[in-house]
């Protein structure tokens, strides 16, 4: 679980766990763990704006107080979202001349993408394309000549819009060229797009930088940078930055809050609750849920079971769950909640009520927060572990199952379609981050967006079992859960109204939206749905 539930002390439903009241609604204190072991890659990728800043969910204990580090993400109109946390302990044949030329160009481009100190991009024939030449080319390509406007403001806005549209179109053209096998054209396009990319620029420039890297890795999947970039989704840094994303981005926070409210509504008449979670992470969502449960129940006992299938690649950090469990237990004690936290390490095929120690008097809850999209389906493995997990969970007889996922057609769609979806989805996310976070050069914002970049790179550049990020549209999730025997749970009006009140508390940000339809609560930006939360039984 991650985070996202109305807090105990906030009448508007704000998250209060680990939150300081001074400086704004989102100020929060977090903690650090042991330093993660350095992952061994073929070569190290130079990351810009990197800050050693793990994220935590709980107040520091004396044993780890000395290792605390903190920083904050300034949010517009809300003060700073402060993070403090612990870190986790983590582990040639000759080519034809044309292909060799393309490979050389890609290697040169890769060096340029990963090292900002280089001022030139050398191509295979020994010539060099300078930044000045790129700039002139991009001016002609992205800023076509137009009649002069009498309004400077109109002219500036028109040029900016033209730049964004041209960059996005060239990205699409490059993806199409890759699909058609025109790698020489794709490499040339990427060289031009490098001039329009800027990790510290406006949202469109940041998206261009993100997608240029992803496409370069798609063309050259065996490049040295690929191992480091795509493997990063299994590291403590990615776990930490994911938690930061879930806290800083309203669309993620509101979707997780909806899931917690659905759990509270389904278990409101039960004094004993048993929560099964397949990706506890750093426990933020669980901590928030405990606060809300304490507010609504005077006498309640909660059992949390973290189920870890060793075949799931993202469970590489499961060894730290005991630490998370200890901290949650301390929190629960302070809230007057009896809590039992346990870990079950088994394969999904061994999942049953006996293995989970389910009691007949317990209200059983299963939480799938950004999990199912990272589990392989029938398009990846004949065993279809995704459907196997759903069938096993249905056999448990849960009171409610919560599902939170990114709304994106990124699983079985053709590459070009998948790339277009990724551009639209991550482009909207970057725009929403621009609206809520102050400061384009914030190190913390860089870490959050690096998390998005790793997700995008994995979705675009990888295939087969290596492609872990496999987001689906809600309609497909609805069909899949229906085939497993689940039925949607209609969320009460109180759930939706509470989420909308929480959105209103974020300040004047008309671009964000929350709407309920077809048994789901959708959270989005400027008309595009980014995340969807739903409940099932």
Short mmCIF file of C-alpha atoms in Angstrom, two decimals:
data_model
loop_
_atom_site.label_atom_id
_atom_site.label_comp_id
_atom_site.label_asym_id
_atom_site.label_seq_id
_atom_site.Cartn_x
_atom_site.Cartn_y
_atom_site.Cartn_z
CA UNK A 1 0.00 0.00 0.00
CA UNK A 2 1.01 3.51 -0.45
CA UNK A 3 -0.79 6.56 0.85
CA UNK A 4 -4.02 8.46 0.55
CA UNK A 5 -6.78 8.73 3.05
CA UNK A 6 -8.41 11.53 4.95
CA UNK A 7 -6.60 12.17 8.19
CA UNK A 8 -7.86 11.88 11.66
CA UNK A 9 -7.52 15.47 12.77
CA UNK A 10 -8.42 17.28 9.57
CA UNK A 11 -12.11 18.11 9.24
CA UNK A 12 -11.68 18.38 5.48
CA UNK A 13 -10.24 14.87 5.23
CA UNK A 14 -6.60 15.89 4.91
CA UNK A 15 -3.87 13.37 5.55
CA UNK A 16 -2.63 13.95 9.08
CA UNK A 17 -0.25 11.03 9.60
CA UNK A 18 3.28 12.36 9.85
CA UNK A 19 2.09 15.86 8.96
CA UNK A 20 3.31 19.01 10.65
CA UNK A 21 0.73 21.72 11.05
CA UNK A 22 3.12 24.59 10.41
CA UNK A 23 3.84 25.94 6.97
CA UNK A 24 0.96 24.40 5.10
CA UNK A 25 -1.43 21.55 4.69
CA UNK A 26 1.06 19.05 3.34
CA UNK A 27 4.06 19.58 5.65
CA UNK A 28 5.20 16.19 6.74
CA UNK A 29 8.06 14.56 8.60
CA UNK A 30 9.57 11.29 7.43
CA UNK A 31 12.68 9.12 8.13
CA UNK A 32 15.65 7.15 6.72
CA UNK A 33 16.93 3.53 6.95
CA UNK A 34 20.23 1.89 6.11
CA UNK A 35 21.81 3.02 2.86
CA UNK A 36 20.87 0.82 -0.07
CA UNK A 37 23.59 -1.41 -1.45
CA UNK A 38 24.93 -0.12 -4.71
CA UNK A 39 23.38 -2.01 -7.58
CA UNK A 40 25.92 -3.44 -10.01
CA UNK A 41 25.26 -2.40 -13.57
CA UNK A 42 27.28 -2.60 -16.75
CA UNK A 43 27.96 1.10 -16.37
CA UNK A 44 26.70 3.85 -14.15
CA UNK A 45 24.27 6.33 -15.59
CA UNK A 46 24.88 9.92 -14.62
CA UNK A 47 21.73 11.22 -13.00
CA UNK A 48 21.14 14.92 -12.83
CA UNK A 49 19.51 16.64 -9.87
CA UNK A 50 19.91 13.54 -7.74
CA UNK A 51 19.49 13.92 -4.01
CA UNK A 52 19.90 11.20 -1.41
CA UNK A 53 16.41 11.62 0.02
CA UNK A 54 14.54 8.48 0.97
CA UNK A 55 10.97 8.90 2.08
CA UNK A 56 9.40 7.59 5.23
CA UNK A 57 5.99 7.22 6.68
CA UNK A 58 6.51 7.30 10.37
CA UNK A 59 8.03 9.22 13.23
CA UNK A 60 11.68 8.29 13.81
CA UNK A 61 12.58 5.81 16.50
CA UNK A 62 15.68 6.32 18.66
CA UNK A 63 17.51 3.51 16.91
CA UNK A 64 17.39 5.25 13.55
CA UNK A 65 17.21 8.87 14.59
CA UNK A 66 20.81 9.55 13.61
CA UNK A 67 20.24 8.59 9.99
CA UNK A 68 17.41 11.02 9.32
CA UNK A 69 17.48 13.25 6.27
CA UNK A 70 14.75 15.53 5.02
CA UNK A 71 13.71 17.90 2.30
CA UNK A 72 10.48 19.39 1.09
CA UNK A 73 8.51 19.88 -2.08
CA UNK A 74 7.00 23.38 -2.19
CA UNK A 75 3.33 23.15 -3.19
CA UNK A 76 1.43 26.13 -4.53
CA UNK A 77 -0.73 27.70 -1.85
CA UNK A 78 -0.10 24.88 0.65
CA UNK A 79 3.36 25.36 2.12
CA UNK A 80 5.90 22.58 1.79
CA UNK A 81 5.38 18.83 1.50
CA UNK A 82 8.24 17.71 3.72
CA UNK A 83 9.80 14.27 3.36
CA UNK A 84 12.01 12.50 5.88
CA UNK A 85 12.64 8.79 5.66
CA UNK A 86 14.78 5.73 5.83
CA UNK A 87 16.40 3.98 2.89
CA UNK A 88 16.13 0.27 2.21
CA UNK A 89 18.83 -2.36 1.76
CA UNK A 90 18.54 -3.85 -1.65
CA UNK A 91 21.69 -6.73 -6.01
CA UNK A 92 29.97 -9.55 -30.81
CA UNK A 93 29.41 -10.62 -34.15
CA UNK A 94 30.08 -8.26 -37.08
CA UNK A 95 27.08 -6.14 -38.09
CA UNK A 96 26.22 -4.85 -41.58
CA UNK A 97 27.61 -1.41 -42.31
CA UNK A 98 24.24 0.37 -42.18
CA UNK A 99 23.28 -1.14 -38.84
CA UNK A 100 26.72 -0.35 -37.46
CA UNK A 101 26.31 3.28 -38.52
CA UNK A 102 22.94 3.51 -36.81
CA UNK A 103 24.33 1.89 -33.68
CA UNK A 104 27.22 4.34 -33.60
CA UNK A 105 24.82 7.25 -33.94
CA UNK A 106 22.69 5.90 -31.12
CA UNK A 107 25.70 5.43 -28.87
CA UNK A 108 26.74 9.01 -29.53
CA UNK A 109 23.17 10.18 -28.88
CA UNK A 110 23.07 8.12 -25.70
CA UNK A 111 26.22 9.77 -24.42
CA UNK A 112 24.68 13.15 -25.15
CA UNK A 113 21.45 12.25 -23.35
CA UNK A 114 23.24 10.96 -20.28
CA UNK A 115 26.00 13.53 -19.98
CA UNK A 116 25.13 17.20 -20.06
CA UNK A 117 28.80 18.15 -20.03
CA UNK A 118 29.18 17.12 -23.66
CA UNK A 119 28.54 20.03 -26.00
CA UNK A 120 28.49 18.12 -29.26
CA UNK A 121 27.03 14.98 -30.70
CA UNK A 122 29.49 13.26 -33.05
CA UNK A 123 28.05 11.05 -35.74
CA UNK A 124 29.57 7.97 -37.29
CA UNK A 125 31.18 9.66 -40.28
CA UNK A 126 33.31 11.85 -38.04
CA UNK A 127 31.30 15.00 -38.49
CA UNK A 128 29.72 16.83 -35.56
CA UNK A 129 26.36 18.45 -35.18
CA UNK A 130 26.73 21.39 -32.82
CA UNK A 131 24.13 22.76 -30.47
CA UNK A 132 24.02 25.88 -32.63
CA UNK A 133 23.19 23.87 -35.74
CA UNK A 134 20.56 21.92 -33.83
CA UNK A 135 19.07 25.17 -32.64
CA UNK A 136 18.81 26.54 -36.17
CA UNK A 137 17.25 23.32 -37.42
CA UNK A 138 14.79 23.19 -34.56
CA UNK A 139 13.86 26.83 -35.09
CA UNK A 140 12.85 26.01 -38.66
CA UNK A 141 11.19 22.73 -37.68
CA UNK A 142 9.39 23.65 -34.46
CA UNK A 143 8.89 27.38 -34.96
CA UNK A 144 7.70 27.69 -38.58
CA UNK A 145 7.47 31.12 -40.11
CA UNK A 146 4.10 32.74 -39.47
CA UNK A 147 2.69 36.19 -40.17
CA UNK A 148 3.63 38.61 -37.42
CA UNK A 149 0.91 39.32 -34.91
CA UNK A 150 0.12 42.79 -33.63
CA UNK A 151 -0.19 41.27 -30.15
CA UNK A 152 3.10 40.23 -28.49
CA UNK A 153 1.22 38.04 -26.04
CA UNK A 154 -0.63 36.28 -28.80
CA UNK A 155 2.60 35.80 -30.75
CA UNK A 156 4.39 34.31 -27.74
CA UNK A 157 1.52 31.97 -26.96
CA UNK A 158 1.28 30.90 -30.58
CA UNK A 159 5.00 30.12 -30.78
CA UNK A 160 4.86 28.10 -27.55
CA UNK A 161 1.86 26.12 -28.77
CA UNK A 162 3.53 25.50 -32.13
CA UNK A 163 6.69 24.29 -30.42
CA UNK A 164 4.80 21.83 -28.24
CA UNK A 165 2.76 20.50 -31.15
CA UNK A 166 5.81 20.09 -33.38
CA UNK A 167 7.84 18.30 -30.71
CA UNK A 168 4.97 15.94 -29.89
CA UNK A 169 4.39 15.23 -33.59
CA UNK A 170 8.05 14.43 -34.17
CA UNK A 171 7.99 12.07 -31.20
CA UNK A 172 5.03 10.27 -32.76
CA UNK A 173 6.78 10.20 -36.14
CA UNK A 174 9.86 8.70 -34.50
CA UNK A 175 7.82 5.97 -32.81
CA UNK A 176 6.15 5.22 -36.16
CA UNK A 177 9.56 5.01 -37.84
CA UNK A 178 10.75 2.56 -35.20
CA UNK A 179 7.65 0.42 -35.73
CA UNK A 180 8.36 0.37 -39.46
CA UNK A 181 12.03 -0.51 -38.92
CA UNK A 182 13.30 2.85 -40.21
CA UNK A 183 15.94 3.16 -37.52
CA UNK A 184 18.09 5.61 -39.47
CA UNK A 185 15.18 8.06 -39.67
CA UNK A 186 14.36 7.49 -36.01
CA UNK A 187 17.95 8.20 -34.95
CA UNK A 188 18.02 11.41 -36.98
CA UNK A 189 14.74 12.54 -35.41
CA UNK A 190 16.06 11.85 -31.93
CA UNK A 191 19.12 13.98 -32.61
CA UNK A 192 16.84 16.87 -33.54
CA UNK A 193 14.51 16.30 -30.61
CA UNK A 194 17.43 16.50 -28.22
CA UNK A 195 17.54 20.21 -28.98
CA UNK A 196 13.93 20.62 -27.85
CA UNK A 197 14.32 18.55 -24.68
CA UNK A 198 14.95 20.10 -21.30
CA UNK A 199 14.54 18.26 -18.00
CA UNK A 200 14.20 21.60 -16.22
CA UNK A 201 11.97 23.29 -18.80
CA UNK A 202 8.22 23.48 -19.24
CA UNK A 203 6.13 20.28 -19.08
CA UNK A 204 6.38 19.66 -22.82
CA UNK A 205 10.16 20.02 -22.80
CA UNK A 206 10.36 17.66 -19.84
CA UNK A 207 8.14 15.16 -21.65
CA UNK A 208 10.34 15.40 -24.74
CA UNK A 209 13.44 14.68 -22.64
CA UNK A 210 11.72 11.71 -21.06
CA UNK A 211 10.51 10.21 -24.33
CA UNK A 212 13.73 10.83 -26.26
CA UNK A 213 15.52 8.68 -23.69
CA UNK A 214 12.81 6.01 -23.87
CA UNK A 215 12.90 5.86 -27.68
CA UNK A 216 16.70 5.74 -27.76
CA UNK A 217 16.59 2.75 -25.43
CA UNK A 218 13.87 1.19 -27.57
CA UNK A 219 16.11 1.36 -30.64
CA UNK A 220 19.17 0.11 -28.80
CA UNK A 221 17.88 -2.16 -26.03
CA UNK A 222 21.31 -3.66 -25.42
CA UNK A 223 22.90 -0.28 -24.85
CA UNK A 224 24.84 0.07 -21.59
CA UNK A 225 22.40 2.63 -20.23
CA UNK A 226 19.42 0.33 -20.62
CA UNK A 227 20.34 -1.96 -17.77
CA UNK A 228 20.66 0.88 -15.29
CA UNK A 229 17.65 2.90 -16.42
CA UNK A 230 15.11 0.09 -16.67
CA UNK A 231 16.40 -1.89 -13.69
CA UNK A 232 15.89 1.16 -11.51
CA UNK A 233 12.22 0.26 -11.13
CA UNK A 234 13.32 -2.51 -8.77
CA UNK A 235 15.51 -0.41 -6.49
CA UNK A 236 14.97 1.31 -3.13
CA UNK A 237 15.30 4.67 -4.89
CA UNK A 238 12.35 3.88 -7.14
CA UNK A 239 10.29 2.73 -4.16
CA UNK A 240 11.10 5.95 -2.31
CA UNK A 241 10.43 8.26 -5.25
CA UNK A 242 7.18 6.39 -5.94
CA UNK A 243 6.02 7.22 -2.41
CA UNK A 244 6.97 10.84 -3.04
CA UNK A 245 4.91 10.77 -6.25
CA UNK A 246 1.87 9.35 -4.46
CA UNK A 247 2.09 12.12 -1.84
CA UNK A 248 2.88 15.07 -4.12
CA UNK A 249 0.59 14.34 -7.10
CA UNK A 250 -3.09 15.03 -6.28
CA UNK A 251 -4.38 12.49 -8.81
CA UNK A 252 -2.49 9.70 -7.03
CA UNK A 253 -3.29 10.93 -3.52
CA UNK A 254 -7.01 11.27 -4.23
CA UNK A 255 -7.26 7.84 -5.85
CA UNK A 256 -5.59 6.19 -2.86
CA UNK A 257 -7.81 8.17 -0.53
CA UNK A 258 -10.84 6.78 -2.39
CA UNK A 259 -9.62 3.22 -1.84
CA UNK A 260 -9.23 3.83 1.89
CA UNK A 261 -12.70 5.36 2.13
CA UNK A 262 -14.12 2.31 0.33
CA UNK A 263 -12.45 0.05 2.90
CA UNK A 264 -13.84 2.09 5.80
CA UNK A 265 -17.35 2.05 4.34
CA UNK A 266 -17.32 -1.71 3.71
CA UNK A 267 -16.05 -2.54 7.23
CA UNK A 268 -17.91 0.08 9.26
CA UNK A 269 -19.93 -2.52 11.21
CA UNK A 270 -17.03 -4.88 11.91
CA UNK A 271 -14.82 -4.59 15.02
CA UNK A 272 -12.19 -6.93 13.51
CA UNK A 273 -10.59 -6.19 10.15
CA UNK A 274 -8.02 -8.26 8.29
CA UNK A 275 -6.22 -6.42 5.47
CA UNK A 276 -4.28 -8.37 2.84
CA UNK A 277 -1.80 -6.22 0.94
CA UNK A 278 0.46 -7.45 -1.85
CA UNK A 279 2.67 -4.35 -2.01
CA UNK A 280 2.93 -2.63 1.38
CA UNK A 281 5.84 -0.44 0.28
CA UNK A 282 6.67 1.98 3.07
CA UNK A 283 3.23 1.71 4.62
CA UNK A 284 1.90 5.20 3.89
CA UNK A 285 -1.55 4.10 2.81
CA UNK A 286 -1.85 1.73 5.75
CA UNK A 287 -0.79 4.44 8.18
CA UNK A 288 -3.37 6.83 6.80
CA UNK A 289 -6.02 4.13 6.95
CA UNK A 290 -5.22 3.46 10.62
CA UNK A 291 -5.80 7.12 11.43
CA UNK A 292 -9.19 7.11 9.74
CA UNK A 293 -10.22 3.82 11.37
CA UNK A 294 -9.30 5.19 14.80
CA UNK A 295 -11.50 8.20 14.14
CA UNK A 296 -14.54 6.07 13.32
CA UNK A 297 -14.18 3.17 15.78
CA UNK A 298 -13.63 3.30 19.51
CA UNK A 299 -12.80 -0.37 19.82
CA UNK A 300 -11.29 -2.05 16.79
CA UNK A 301 -8.57 -4.58 16.10
CA UNK A 302 -6.72 -4.73 12.81
CA UNK A 303 -4.66 -7.52 11.35
CA UNK A 304 -2.40 -6.67 8.40
CA UNK A 305 -0.88 -9.44 6.29
CA UNK A 306 1.78 -8.52 3.76
CA UNK A 307 1.73 -11.23 1.10
CA UNK A 308 5.00 -11.51 -0.85
CA UNK A 309 5.24 -13.75 -3.89
CA UNK A 310 8.99 -14.27 -4.52
CA UNK A 311 8.32 -14.45 -8.26
CA UNK A 312 7.13 -10.83 -8.36
CA UNK A 313 10.19 -8.70 -9.25
CA UNK A 314 9.01 -5.70 -7.24
CA UNK A 315 9.08 -7.78 -4.03
CA UNK A 316 12.88 -7.49 -3.88
CA UNK A 317 12.53 -5.12 -0.90
CA UNK A 318 10.26 -7.40 1.10
CA UNK A 319 12.97 -7.94 3.72
CA UNK A 320 12.22 -4.51 5.15
CA UNK A 321 8.58 -5.22 5.87
CA UNK A 322 9.32 -6.09 9.49
CA UNK A 323 10.63 -2.56 10.02
CA UNK A 324 7.50 -1.10 8.43
CA UNK A 325 5.36 -3.42 10.54
CA UNK A 326 7.07 -2.33 13.76
CA UNK A 327 6.47 1.32 12.98
CA UNK A 328 2.83 0.71 12.09
CA UNK A 329 2.41 -1.16 15.37
CA UNK A 330 3.75 1.85 17.31
CA UNK A 331 1.39 4.13 15.43
CA UNK A 332 -1.59 1.85 16.11
CA UNK A 333 -0.73 1.70 19.81
CA UNK A 334 -0.80 5.48 19.99
CA UNK A 335 -4.17 5.52 18.25
CA UNK A 336 -5.66 2.93 20.58
CA UNK A 337 -5.92 0.27 17.87
CA UNK A 338 -4.88 -3.32 18.44
CA UNK A 339 -2.66 -4.22 15.48
CA UNK A 340 -1.05 -7.46 14.41
CA UNK A 341 1.31 -7.28 11.43
CA UNK A 342 2.63 -10.40 9.72
CA UNK A 343 4.38 -11.35 6.50
CA UNK A 344 3.59 -14.38 4.33
CA UNK A 345 6.19 -15.40 1.76
CA UNK A 346 4.54 -17.81 -0.65
CA UNK A 347 3.74 -18.17 -4.31
CA UNK A 348 0.35 -17.02 -5.52
CA UNK A 349 -0.62 -20.64 -6.23
CA UNK A 350 -0.35 -21.26 -2.47
CA UNK A 351 -2.62 -18.37 -1.51
CA UNK A 352 -5.56 -19.51 0.64
CA UNK A 353 -7.31 -18.62 3.89
CA UNK A 354 -5.22 -21.05 5.93
CA UNK A 355 -1.95 -19.54 4.68
CA UNK A 356 -3.21 -16.07 5.59
CA UNK A 357 -4.61 -17.19 8.96
CA UNK A 358 -8.03 -15.73 8.19
CA UNK A 359 -10.55 -15.84 11.02
CA UNK A 360 -14.25 -16.42 10.45
CA UNK A 361 -15.15 -13.34 12.51
CA UNK A 362 -12.89 -11.00 10.51
CA UNK A 363 -13.95 -8.64 7.74
CA UNK A 364 -11.43 -9.56 5.06
CA UNK A 365 -10.09 -6.73 2.88
CA UNK A 366 -7.76 -7.04 -0.12
CA UNK A 367 -5.96 -3.99 -1.45
CA UNK A 368 -4.57 -3.73 -4.98
CA UNK A 369 -2.96 -0.28 -5.20
CA UNK A 370 -0.95 0.10 -8.42
CA UNK A 371 -0.19 -3.63 -8.27
CA UNK A 372 -2.11 -5.64 -10.87
CA UNK A 373 -0.69 -3.66 -13.80
CA UNK A 374 2.79 -4.83 -12.76
CA UNK A 375 1.85 -8.52 -12.73
CA UNK A 376 2.19 -10.41 -16.02
CA UNK A 377 -0.94 -11.53 -17.83
CA UNK A 378 -1.61 -14.03 -20.61
CA UNK A 379 0.22 -11.87 -23.16
CA UNK A 380 3.46 -12.41 -21.24
CA UNK A 381 3.14 -15.84 -19.64
CA UNK A 382 0.93 -18.85 -20.40
CA UNK A 383 0.56 -19.25 -16.63
CA UNK A 384 -1.22 -15.86 -16.55
CA UNK A 385 -0.27 -14.93 -12.96
CA UNK A 386 -2.56 -11.87 -13.06
CA UNK A 387 -5.73 -13.90 -13.49
CA UNK A 388 -4.41 -16.58 -11.15
CA UNK A 389 -4.06 -14.00 -8.41
CA UNK A 390 -7.58 -12.68 -8.98
CA UNK A 391 -9.09 -16.18 -8.85
CA UNK A 392 -7.22 -16.96 -5.63
CA UNK A 393 -8.34 -13.71 -4.03
CA UNK A 394 -11.96 -14.35 -5.04
CA UNK A 395 -11.77 -17.76 -3.35
CA UNK A 396 -10.81 -16.02 -0.08
CA UNK A 397 -14.29 -14.49 0.10
CA UNK A 398 -13.23 -10.90 0.87
CA UNK A 399 -15.67 -8.30 2.10
CA UNK A 400 -14.18 -5.79 -0.33
CA UNK A 401 -11.34 -5.59 -2.84
CA UNK A 402 -9.97 -2.16 -3.72
CA UNK A 403 -8.32 -1.47 -7.06
CA UNK A 404 -6.30 1.65 -7.90
CA UNK A 405 -4.56 1.91 -11.28
CA UNK A 406 -3.25 4.42 -13.78
CA UNK A 407 -5.66 4.86 -16.67
CA UNK A 408 -3.57 4.11 -19.75
CA UNK A 409 -3.78 1.66 -22.66
CA UNK A 410 -0.23 0.41 -22.14
CA UNK A 411 -0.38 -3.38 -22.15
CA UNK A 412 -1.25 -5.19 -25.36
CA UNK A 413 -1.67 -2.19 -27.67
CA UNK A 414 0.76 -1.96 -30.64
CA UNK A 415 3.96 -0.06 -29.92
CA UNK A 416 3.02 3.16 -31.73
CA UNK A 417 -0.37 3.28 -29.98
CA UNK A 418 1.22 2.50 -26.65
CA UNK A 419 3.75 5.28 -27.16
CA UNK A 420 1.03 7.80 -28.01
CA UNK A 421 -0.84 6.78 -24.85
CA UNK A 422 2.31 7.18 -22.78
CA UNK A 423 2.90 10.67 -24.20
CA UNK A 424 -0.65 11.75 -23.39
CA UNK A 425 -0.65 10.18 -19.93
CA UNK A 426 2.75 11.33 -18.72
CA UNK A 427 2.34 14.68 -20.47
CA UNK A 428 -0.82 15.32 -18.43
CA UNK A 429 0.95 14.21 -15.26
CA UNK A 430 3.84 16.60 -15.88
CA UNK A 431 1.42 19.45 -16.53
CA UNK A 432 -0.41 18.70 -13.27
CA UNK A 433 2.91 18.65 -11.39
CA UNK A 434 3.70 22.07 -12.85
CA UNK A 435 0.43 23.38 -11.43
CA UNK A 436 0.96 22.06 -7.91
CA UNK A 437 4.73 22.17 -7.27
CA UNK A 438 6.62 25.44 -6.99
CA UNK A 439 10.08 25.57 -8.57
CA UNK A 440 11.13 23.83 -11.77
CA UNK A 441 14.64 23.16 -10.47
CA UNK A 442 13.58 21.52 -7.21
CA UNK A 443 15.70 18.44 -6.46
CA UNK A 444 12.69 16.73 -4.96
CA UNK A 445 10.61 17.43 -8.03
CA UNK A 446 13.44 15.98 -10.10
CA UNK A 447 13.22 12.76 -8.10
CA UNK A 448 9.47 12.51 -8.52
CA UNK A 449 9.76 13.07 -12.27
CA UNK A 450 12.65 10.59 -12.45
CA UNK A 451 10.20 8.04 -11.07
CA UNK A 452 7.79 8.87 -13.89
CA UNK A 453 10.63 8.65 -16.41
CA UNK A 454 11.59 5.16 -15.23
CA UNK A 455 7.99 4.04 -15.55
CA UNK A 456 7.72 5.53 -19.03
CA UNK A 457 11.03 4.03 -20.17
CA UNK A 458 10.01 0.58 -18.99
CA UNK A 459 6.62 0.86 -20.69
CA UNK A 460 8.04 2.15 -23.98
CA UNK A 461 11.51 0.65 -24.30
CA UNK A 462 11.06 -2.88 -23.01
CA UNK A 463 9.11 -5.92 -24.15
CA UNK A 464 8.22 -9.37 -22.87
CA UNK A 465 8.86 -10.17 -19.22
CA UNK A 466 11.16 -7.13 -18.96
CA UNK A 467 8.20 -4.79 -19.49
CA UNK A 468 6.71 -4.64 -16.00
CA UNK A 469 4.67 -1.43 -16.41
CA UNK A 470 1.54 -2.73 -18.18
CA UNK A 471 -1.25 -0.28 -17.41
CA UNK A 472 -4.78 -0.94 -18.66
CA UNK A 473 -7.96 1.05 -19.16
CA UNK A 474 -10.69 0.66 -16.57
CA UNK A 475 -12.93 -1.16 -19.05
CA UNK A 476 -10.38 -3.95 -19.33
CA UNK A 477 -10.00 -4.20 -15.56
CA UNK A 478 -13.76 -4.38 -15.23
CA UNK A 479 -13.93 -7.25 -17.73
CA UNK A 480 -11.03 -9.09 -16.12
CA UNK A 481 -12.42 -8.85 -12.60
CA UNK A 482 -15.85 -9.83 -13.89
CA UNK A 483 -14.41 -13.00 -15.44
CA UNK A 484 -12.81 -13.80 -12.07
CA UNK A 485 -16.25 -13.60 -10.43
CA UNK A 486 -16.11 -10.11 -8.90
CA UNK A 487 -18.90 -7.57 -8.98
CA UNK A 488 -18.42 -3.81 -8.65
CA UNK A 489 -19.31 -2.13 -5.36
CA UNK A 490 -21.14 1.15 -5.72
CA UNK A 491 -19.32 3.69 -3.60
CA UNK A 492 -21.60 5.72 -1.37
CA UNK A 493 -22.16 9.44 -1.95
CA UNK A 494 -20.14 10.15 1.19
CA UNK A 495 -17.01 8.71 -0.42
CA UNK A 496 -17.17 10.85 -3.53
CA UNK A 497 -18.13 14.01 -1.65
CA UNK A 498 -15.25 13.55 0.79
CA UNK A 499 -12.78 13.16 -2.07
CA UNK A 500 -14.16 16.26 -3.76
CA UNK A 501 -13.83 18.22 -0.52
CA UNK A 502 -10.25 17.05 -0.28
CA UNK A 503 -9.64 18.25 -3.82
CA UNK A 504 -11.16 21.63 -2.96
CA UNK A 505 -8.76 21.93 -0.02
CA UNK A 506 -5.84 21.86 -2.45
CA UNK A 507 -6.60 25.43 -3.44
CA UNK A 508 -7.51 27.07 -6.71
CA UNK A 509 -6.47 24.41 -9.22
CA UNK A 510 -9.35 24.14 -11.71
CA UNK A 511 -7.39 21.75 -13.91
CA UNK A 512 -7.87 18.85 -11.47
CA UNK A 513 -11.06 16.83 -11.56
CA UNK A 514 -12.81 14.05 -9.63
CA UNK A 515 -15.83 12.30 -11.11
CA UNK A 516 -17.81 9.15 -10.46
CA UNK A 517 -19.10 7.03 -13.30
CA UNK A 518 -19.54 3.37 -14.18
CA UNK A 519 -18.74 2.24 -10.65
CA UNK A 520 -15.41 4.04 -10.46
CA UNK A 521 -13.97 7.29 -9.14
CA UNK A 522 -11.73 8.92 -11.74
CA UNK A 523 -9.08 11.51 -10.88
CA UNK A 524 -7.61 13.54 -13.70
CA UNK A 525 -6.17 16.68 -15.17
CA UNK A 526 -7.70 18.93 -17.84
CA UNK A 527 -10.26 16.36 -18.90
CA UNK A 528 -7.86 13.40 -19.09
CA UNK A 529 -8.32 10.63 -16.51
CA UNK A 530 -4.99 9.77 -14.88
CA UNK A 531 -5.94 7.38 -12.08
CA UNK A 532 -9.03 5.30 -11.33
CA UNK A 533 -10.15 3.82 -8.01
CA UNK A 534 -12.87 1.19 -7.66
CA UNK A 535 -14.18 -1.39 -5.19
CA UNK A 536 -15.27 -5.01 -5.75
CA UNK A 537 -16.66 -8.00 -3.90
#
